[in-house]
Amino acid sequence: MHDQGFEVITVACETKGRAGAEQWLAAAQPKHPSLIDPHHLVPELYNTRNVPAVFWIDEAGRIVRANDPIYIRRENRETHEVTINERYLEGVRDWIRNGSASRWVTEAAETARRIGEPDAADTQARAHFRLGIYLHEQGRTDEAIAQFKRAHELKPDNWNYKRQAWNLGDAQRDYGTTVIEAIRNGTIPFYPPLEMPDPV
Amino acid sequence: MSVTILYEDAGTATAPTAEASGDDLWLGPAELVAASGWEIKPEGVCREEICVPVPADRAAQLVRDGAGGQWLNLAAFARYIEQPYARDDSGGAWAFAAPASERRTALLTLEAPDFTLTDLDGRAYTLSAFRGQKVLLALWASW
């Protein structure tokens, strides 16, 4: 697909940086740019609250489809079985062929709705999260946890902030919960809905 | 005191002679521009094409004379432009996030926000360098 003016760029939102992403990237041997985002800059810029989140950007640098919670290719952690989301992949191919005429491209207003609008609590949480990462890097673990907790209180629906903080230490000890528990018991949706066009 | 400043999209900056006390953070001209990009000019506090005028009744909170020229209270300035920030208890580390209005305005244009990041081998990539191609941008994490 690369010959057709198309590129995939992946961004690993990992404060552990190399250590977090390396084994996966080493196994996948990607040929596309596979970037590491230790301070979660891209989630801030694109207003995302969880991973995965996929954006389609056209030749003019415009977002034409936003925030799809989907792994196109996924490898099971235990069995290493690879599954491909064929339907979504067909959508990507349709976009490559048809550009803005593709049924998979969303109207501007709809794209903006799927991105959502960051509010003051989002950016206040962001400040605490960024400071938390810095303090963690400095080995000031307790202070880091306090900052992460402030971010979680301000934005309980931001799963990136929770996952990253819980992943840096012992979630049960430091935050009294785990990812699995939180997803199971939580009232906050884990993913935005995946909205795809009807099959033809 | 030496203060660490994490300012918006910029990396980590150190301001060796900053003065931090409570919710005040005073920076001299050189350390101010290095950490935040802002500069004090006759027309106000300026960065790139933007200048924020300093009203007379705020001047004492925001600006004062010091070594090297005029100093800015970056935390008071953040409060003035409704920019969120967080600091540690000692005032030795501060993180300033971009104002929500700025992020919102940028996203509403639907122009893909630009960024530069590196891969595992340290090669840097900038999103806007891919103009002219379609890009599928996928955010993930190993969990």
CSV table of C-alpha atoms in Angstrom, one decimal:
chain,number,residue,atom,x,y,z
A,1,MET,CA,0.0,0.0,0.0
A,2,HIS,CA,3.0,2.2,0.5
A,3,ASP,CA,3.4,2.7,-3.3
A,4,GLN,CA,0.1,4.5,-3.4
A,5,GLY,CA,1.1,7.5,-1.4
A,6,PHE,CA,0.1,6.0,1.9
A,7,GLU,CA,2.0,5.7,5.2
A,8,VAL,CA,1.3,4.2,8.6
A,9,ILE,CA,2.7,5.9,11.6
A,10,THR,CA,2.4,4.3,15.0
A,11,VAL,CA,2.9,6.1,18.3
A,12,ALA,CA,3.5,4.1,21.5
A,13,CYS,CA,2.3,6.2,24.4
A,14,GLU,CA,4.8,4.8,26.9
A,15,THR,CA,6.5,6.6,29.7
A,16,LYS,CA,8.7,3.5,30.1
A,17,GLY,CA,9.7,4.3,26.5
A,18,ARG,CA,12.0,1.7,25.1
A,19,ALA,CA,11.4,-0.8,27.8
A,20,GLY,CA,7.6,-0.7,27.3
A,21,ALA,CA,7.5,-0.9,23.5
A,22,GLU,CA,10.6,-2.6,22.6
A,23,GLN,CA,9.6,-6.3,22.8
A,24,TRP,CA,6.5,-5.6,20.8
A,25,LEU,CA,8.2,-3.6,18.1
A,26,ALA,CA,11.1,-6.1,18.0
A,27,ALA,CA,8.6,-8.9,17.4
A,28,ALA,CA,6.5,-7.0,14.8
A,29,GLN,CA,9.6,-5.6,12.8
A,30,PRO,CA,7.5,-2.8,11.4
A,31,LYS,CA,8.7,-1.0,8.3
A,32,HIS,CA,6.7,2.1,9.0
A,33,PRO,CA,7.7,4.8,11.4
A,34,SER,CA,7.1,3.4,14.9
A,35,LEU,CA,7.5,6.3,17.4
A,36,ILE,CA,7.7,6.5,21.1
A,37,ASP,CA,5.8,9.2,23.0
A,38,PRO,CA,7.0,9.0,26.6
A,39,HIS,CA,5.2,12.2,27.8
A,40,HIS,CA,1.9,11.4,26.0
A,41,LEU,CA,2.1,14.5,23.8
A,42,VAL,CA,0.1,13.0,20.9
A,43,PRO,CA,-2.9,12.0,23.1
A,44,GLU,CA,-2.9,15.6,24.4
A,45,LEU,CA,-2.8,17.1,20.9
A,46,TYR,CA,-5.5,14.8,19.5
A,47,ASN,CA,-7.6,14.8,22.7
A,48,THR,CA,-7.6,11.0,23.1
A,49,ARG,CA,-8.4,9.2,26.3
A,50,ASN,CA,-7.5,5.6,25.6
A,51,VAL,CA,-5.6,3.4,23.2
A,52,PRO,CA,-6.0,2.3,20.6
A,53,ALA,CA,-7.0,5.4,18.7
A,54,VAL,CA,-6.6,5.7,15.0
A,55,PHE,CA,-6.8,8.8,12.9
A,56,TRP,CA,-6.9,9.2,9.1
A,57,ILE,CA,-5.0,12.2,7.8
A,58,ASP,CA,-5.3,13.2,4.1
A,59,GLU,CA,-2.7,14.5,1.7
A,60,ALA,CA,-3.4,18.1,2.8
A,61,GLY,CA,-2.7,17.2,6.5
A,62,ARG,CA,-6.4,17.3,7.4
A,63,ILE,CA,-8.1,14.8,9.7
A,64,VAL,CA,-10.8,12.9,7.8
A,65,ARG,CA,-11.6,10.2,10.2
A,66,ALA,CA,-10.9,10.3,14.0
A,67,ASN,CA,-10.5,8.3,17.1
A,68,ASP,CA,-11.3,4.8,16.0
A,69,PRO,CA,-10.7,2.4,19.0
A,70,ILE,CA,-9.2,-0.3,16.9
A,71,TYR,CA,-6.2,-2.5,16.4
A,72,ILE,CA,-6.0,-3.4,12.7
A,73,ARG,CA,-3.5,-6.1,13.5
A,74,ARG,CA,-3.4,-7.6,16.9
A,75,GLU,CA,-1.2,-10.3,18.5
A,76,ASN,CA,-2.4,-12.2,21.5
A,77,ARG,CA,0.0,-11.8,24.3
A,78,GLU,CA,0.0,-15.4,25.3
A,79,THR,CA,-0.7,-17.4,22.2
A,80,HIS,CA,0.9,-14.9,19.7
A,81,GLU,CA,-2.0,-15.5,17.5
A,82,VAL,CA,-2.4,-12.6,15.0
A,83,THR,CA,-5.8,-11.4,14.1
A,84,ILE,CA,-6.5,-8.8,11.4
A,85,ASN,CA,-9.6,-6.7,11.4
A,86,GLU,CA,-10.5,-7.3,7.7
A,87,ARG,CA,-13.5,-5.1,7.6
A,88,TYR,CA,-11.6,-2.0,8.9
A,89,LEU,CA,-8.7,-2.8,6.7
A,90,GLU,CA,-11.1,-2.9,3.7
A,91,GLY,CA,-12.1,0.6,4.8
A,92,VAL,CA,-8.6,1.8,4.8
A,93,ARG,CA,-8.1,0.4,1.3
A,94,ASP,CA,-11.3,2.1,0.2
A,95,TRP,CA,-9.9,5.4,1.4
A,96,ILE,CA,-6.6,4.9,-0.4
A,97,ARG,CA,-8.5,4.2,-3.6
A,98,ASN,CA,-11.2,6.8,-3.4
A,99,GLY,CA,-9.9,9.6,-1.2
A,100,SER,CA,-12.5,12.0,0.0
A,101,ALA,CA,-15.2,10.2,-1.9
A,102,SER,CA,-14.7,7.1,0.3
A,103,ARG,CA,-17.7,6.3,2.4
A,104,TRP,CA,-15.3,5.8,5.3
A,105,VAL,CA,-14.3,9.5,5.4
A,106,THR,CA,-16.5,11.3,7.8
A,107,GLU,CA,-18.1,14.8,7.4
A,108,ALA,CA,-16.1,17.6,9.0
A,109,ALA,CA,-18.7,18.1,11.8
A,110,GLU,CA,-18.8,14.4,12.5
A,111,THR,CA,-15.0,14.2,12.6
A,112,ALA,CA,-15.0,17.1,15.1
A,113,ARG,CA,-17.6,15.4,17.2
A,114,ARG,CA,-15.5,12.2,17.4
A,115,ILE,CA,-12.5,14.2,18.4
A,116,GLY,CA,-14.4,16.1,21.1
A,117,GLU,CA,-13.3,19.4,22.7
A,118,PRO,CA,-10.7,19.5,25.4
A,119,ASP,CA,-11.9,21.6,28.4
A,120,ALA,CA,-10.1,23.3,31.3
A,121,ALA,CA,-10.1,20.0,33.4
A,122,ASP,CA,-8.4,18.2,30.5
A,123,THR,CA,-5.5,20.6,30.4
A,124,GLN,CA,-5.3,20.9,34.2
A,125,ALA,CA,-5.1,17.1,34.4
A,126,ARG,CA,-2.5,17.2,31.7
A,127,ALA,CA,-0.3,19.5,33.8
A,128,HIS,CA,-0.5,17.1,36.8
A,129,PHE,CA,0.1,14.1,34.6
A,130,ARG,CA,3.2,15.7,33.0
A,131,LEU,CA,4.6,16.7,36.4
A,132,GLY,CA,3.9,13.2,37.6
A,133,ILE,CA,5.9,11.7,34.8
A,134,TYR,CA,8.8,14.0,35.6
A,135,LEU,CA,8.7,13.2,39.3
A,136,HIS,CA,8.6,9.5,38.5
A,137,GLU,CA,11.6,9.8,36.3
A,138,GLN,CA,13.4,11.6,39.1
A,139,GLY,CA,12.6,8.7,41.4
A,140,ARG,CA,10.2,10.8,43.5
A,141,THR,CA,7.6,8.1,43.5
A,142,ASP,CA,5.2,9.2,46.2
A,143,GLU,CA,5.1,12.7,44.8
A,144,ALA,CA,4.5,11.3,41.3
A,145,ILE,CA,1.6,9.2,42.6
A,146,ALA,CA,0.0,12.3,44.2
A,147,GLN,CA,0.2,14.1,40.9
A,148,PHE,CA,-1.2,11.2,38.9
A,149,LYS,CA,-4.1,10.9,41.4
A,150,ARG,CA,-4.9,14.6,40.8
A,151,ALA,CA,-5.1,13.9,37.1
A,152,HIS,CA,-7.3,10.9,37.7
A,153,GLU,CA,-9.7,12.9,39.9
A,154,LEU,CA,-10.0,15.7,37.3
A,155,LYS,CA,-10.5,13.3,34.3
A,156,PRO,CA,-11.8,10.0,35.5
A,157,ASP,CA,-12.6,9.0,31.9
A,158,ASN,CA,-9.0,9.4,30.8
A,159,TRP,CA,-7.8,5.8,30.7
A,160,ASN,CA,-4.4,6.8,29.4
A,161,TYR,CA,-3.7,8.6,32.6
A,162,LYS,CA,-4.8,5.7,34.7
A,163,ARG,CA,-3.1,3.0,32.7
A,164,GLN,CA,0.2,4.8,32.6
A,165,ALA,CA,0.2,5.6,36.3
A,166,TRP,CA,-0.8,2.1,37.3
A,167,ASN,CA,1.7,0.6,34.9
A,168,LEU,CA,4.6,2.5,36.5
A,169,GLY,CA,4.2,1.0,39.9
A,170,ASP,CA,2.0,-1.5,41.7
A,171,ALA,CA,-1.6,-0.5,40.9
A,172,GLN,CA,-3.2,-2.3,43.8
A,173,ARG,CA,-0.7,-0.9,46.3
A,174,ASP,CA,-0.5,2.6,45.0
A,175,TYR,CA,-4.0,3.2,43.7
A,176,GLY,CA,-6.1,0.5,45.3
A,177,THR,CA,-7.2,-1.0,42.0
A,178,THR,CA,-6.1,-2.7,38.9
A,179,VAL,CA,-6.8,-2.2,35.2
A,180,ILE,CA,-9.0,-5.3,35.0
A,181,GLU,CA,-10.9,-4.4,38.2
A,182,ALA,CA,-11.5,-0.9,37.0
A,183,ILE,CA,-12.8,-2.0,33.6
A,184,ARG,CA,-15.0,-4.6,35.2
A,185,ASN,CA,-16.4,-2.5,38.0
A,186,GLY,CA,-16.3,0.9,36.4
A,187,THR,CA,-19.2,2.9,35.1
A,188,ILE,CA,-17.0,4.9,32.7
A,189,PRO,CA,-17.0,3.6,29.1
A,190,PHE,CA,-13.6,2.1,28.3
A,191,TYR,CA,-13.8,2.9,24.6
A,192,PRO,CA,-15.7,5.3,22.4
A,193,PRO,CA,-18.0,3.4,20.1
A,194,LEU,CA,-16.5,2.2,16.8
A,195,GLU,CA,-18.7,3.6,14.1
A,196,MET,CA,-18.2,2.1,10.7
A,197,PRO,CA,-20.3,2.6,7.6
A,198,ASP,CA,-22.9,-0.1,6.8
A,199,PRO,CA,-21.6,-3.0,4.7
A,200,VAL,CA,-22.6,-2.6,1.1
B,1,MET,CA,17.1,28.3,43.2
B,2,SER,CA,17.3,25.9,40.3
B,3,VAL,CA,13.8,25.2,38.9
B,4,THR,CA,12.8,22.6,36.4
B,5,ILE,CA,10.1,23.8,33.9
B,6,LEU,CA,8.1,21.5,31.7
B,7,TYR,CA,6.4,24.0,29.3
B,8,GLU,CA,3.6,22.9,26.9
B,9,ASP,CA,5.1,20.9,24.0
B,10,ALA,CA,8.7,21.8,24.9
B,11,GLY,CA,11.1,19.4,26.6
B,12,THR,CA,12.4,19.8,30.1
B,13,ALA,CA,14.1,23.1,30.8
B,14,THR,CA,16.3,24.1,33.8
B,15,ALA,CA,16.2,27.7,35.1
B,16,PRO,CA,19.2,27.9,37.5
B,17,THR,CA,18.5,31.4,38.9
B,18,ALA,CA,14.7,31.3,39.0
B,19,GLU,CA,12.9,32.4,42.2
B,20,ALA,CA,10.0,30.3,43.3
B,21,SER,CA,7.9,31.0,46.3
B,22,GLY,CA,4.4,29.6,46.9
B,23,ASP,CA,2.5,30.2,43.6
B,24,ASP,CA,5.0,32.7,42.2
B,25,LEU,CA,7.7,31.8,39.8
B,26,TRP,CA,10.0,34.6,38.7
B,27,LEU,CA,12.3,34.1,35.7
B,28,GLY,CA,14.9,36.4,34.2
B,29,PRO,CA,14.8,37.2,30.5
B,30,ALA,CA,17.2,34.5,29.2
B,31,GLU,CA,15.8,31.7,31.3
B,32,LEU,CA,12.2,32.8,30.5
B,33,VAL,CA,12.7,32.6,26.8
B,34,ALA,CA,14.7,29.4,27.0
B,35,ALA,CA,12.0,27.6,29.1
B,36,SER,CA,8.8,29.0,27.6
B,37,GLY,CA,9.5,31.0,24.5
B,38,TRP,CA,7.9,34.1,26.0
B,39,GLU,CA,9.8,37.4,26.1
B,40,ILE,CA,8.9,40.8,27.7
B,41,LYS,CA,8.7,43.5,25.1
B,42,PRO,CA,7.4,47.1,25.2
B,43,GLU,CA,4.0,45.9,23.8
B,44,GLY,CA,3.6,43.1,26.4
B,45,VAL,CA,4.6,39.5,26.9
B,46,CYS,CA,5.3,38.1,23.4
B,47,ARG,CA,5.9,34.7,21.8
B,48,GLU,CA,6.1,34.4,18.0
B,49,GLU,CA,3.3,36.6,16.6
B,50,ILE,CA,1.3,36.8,19.8
B,51,CYS,CA,1.7,39.6,22.4
B,52,VAL,CA,-0.3,39.7,25.6
B,53,PRO,CA,-0.5,43.3,26.9
B,54,VAL,CA,0.2,43.7,30.6
B,55,PRO,CA,-2.6,45.9,32.1
B,56,ALA,CA,-1.4,48.5,34.6
B,57,ASP,CA,-3.3,46.9,37.5
B,58,ARG,CA,-1.5,43.6,36.9
B,59,ALA,CA,1.9,44.9,36.2
B,60,ALA,CA,3.2,44.5,39.8
B,61,GLN,CA,2.1,40.8,39.9
B,62,LEU,CA,3.5,40.0,36.5
B,63,VAL,CA,6.7,42.0,35.9
B,64,ARG,CA,9.6,43.4,37.9
B,65,ASP,CA,13.1,44.6,37.4
B,66,GLY,CA,15.9,42.2,38.1
B,67,ALA,CA,19.3,40.9,36.9
B,68,GLY,CA,19.6,41.1,33.1
B,69,GLY,CA,16.4,43.2,32.6
B,70,GLN,CA,12.7,42.6,33.3
B,71,TRP,CA,11.6,39.4,35.1
B,72,LEU,CA,8.3,37.7,34.5
B,73,ASN,CA,6.2,35.8,37.1
B,74,LEU,CA,5.5,32.9,34.8
B,75,ALA,CA,2.9,31.4,37.2
B,76,ALA,CA,1.0,34.6,37.6
B,77,PHE,CA,1.1,35.0,33.8
B,78,ALA,CA,-0.3,31.5,33.5
B,79,ARG,CA,-3.2,32.4,35.8
B,80,TYR,CA,-3.8,35.6,33.8
B,81,ILE,CA,-4.0,33.8,30.4
B,82,GLU,CA,-6.0,30.9,32.0
B,83,GLN,CA,-3.2,28.4,31.5
B,84,PRO,CA,-3.2,25.4,33.8
B,85,TYR,CA,-0.1,24.4,35.7
B,86,ALA,CA,1.0,22.1,38.5
B,87,ARG,CA,4.0,22.3,40.8
B,88,ASP,CA,5.7,20.2,43.4
B,89,ASP,CA,5.6,21.2,47.1
B,90,SER,CA,9.0,22.8,47.1
B,91,GLY,CA,8.4,24.8,43.9
B,92,GLY,CA,11.4,23.1,42.3
B,93,ALA,CA,9.4,21.6,39.4
B,94,TRP,CA,6.6,23.1,37.4
B,95,ALA,CA,4.5,21.8,34.5
B,96,PHE,CA,2.5,24.2,32.3
B,97,ALA,CA,-0.1,22.7,29.9
B,98,ALA,CA,-1.3,24.5,26.9
B,99,PRO,CA,-4.6,26.4,27.6
B,100,ALA,CA,-7.7,24.4,26.7
B,101,SER,CA,-8.9,27.1,24.3
B,102,GLU,CA,-5.7,26.8,22.3
B,103,ARG,CA,-6.0,23.0,21.9
B,104,ARG,CA,-9.7,23.4,21.1
B,105,THR,CA,-9.2,26.0,18.5
B,106,ALA,CA,-6.4,24.0,16.8
B,107,LEU,CA,-8.5,20.8,16.7
B,108,LEU,CA,-11.6,22.5,15.4
B,109,THR,CA,-9.7,23.3,12.1
B,110,LEU,CA,-9.3,19.6,11.7
B,111,GLU,CA,-5.7,20.2,10.6
B,112,ALA,CA,-3.7,17.3,12.1
B,113,PRO,CA,-1.7,18.7,15.0
B,114,ASP,CA,2.0,18.5,14.2
B,115,PHE,CA,4.6,16.7,16.3
B,116,THR,CA,8.1,15.3,16.2
B,117,LEU,CA,9.0,12.1,17.9
B,118,THR,CA,11.7,9.5,17.6
B,119,ASP,CA,11.7,5.8,17.0
B,120,LEU,CA,13.6,3.1,19.0
B,121,ASP,CA,16.8,3.9,17.0
B,122,GLY,CA,16.5,7.6,17.8
B,123,ARG,CA,15.5,8.6,14.3
B,124,ALA,CA,13.2,11.7,14.4
B,125,TYR,CA,10.0,11.9,12.4
B,126,THR,CA,7.8,14.9,11.9
B,127,LEU,CA,4.2,14.3,10.9
B,128,SER,CA,4.0,17.3,8.6
B,129,ALA,CA,6.9,15.9,6.5
B,130,PHE,CA,4.3,13.4,5.2
B,131,ARG,CA,2.2,16.0,3.5
B,132,GLY,CA,1.2,14.8,0.1
B,133,GLN,CA,0.6,11.3,1.4
B,134,LYS,CA,-2.3,9.8,3.2
B,135,VAL,CA,-1.3,8.9,6.8
B,136,LEU,CA,-2.9,6.4,9.1
B,137,LEU,CA,-1.9,7.5,12.6
B,138,ALA,CA,-2.3,4.8,15.2
B,139,LEU,CA,-1.8,5.4,18.9
B,140,TRP,CA,-1.2,2.3,21.0
B,141,ALA,CA,0.5,1.1,24.2
B,142,SER,CA,1.8,-2.2,25.4
B,143,TRP,CA,-0.3,-2.1,28.7
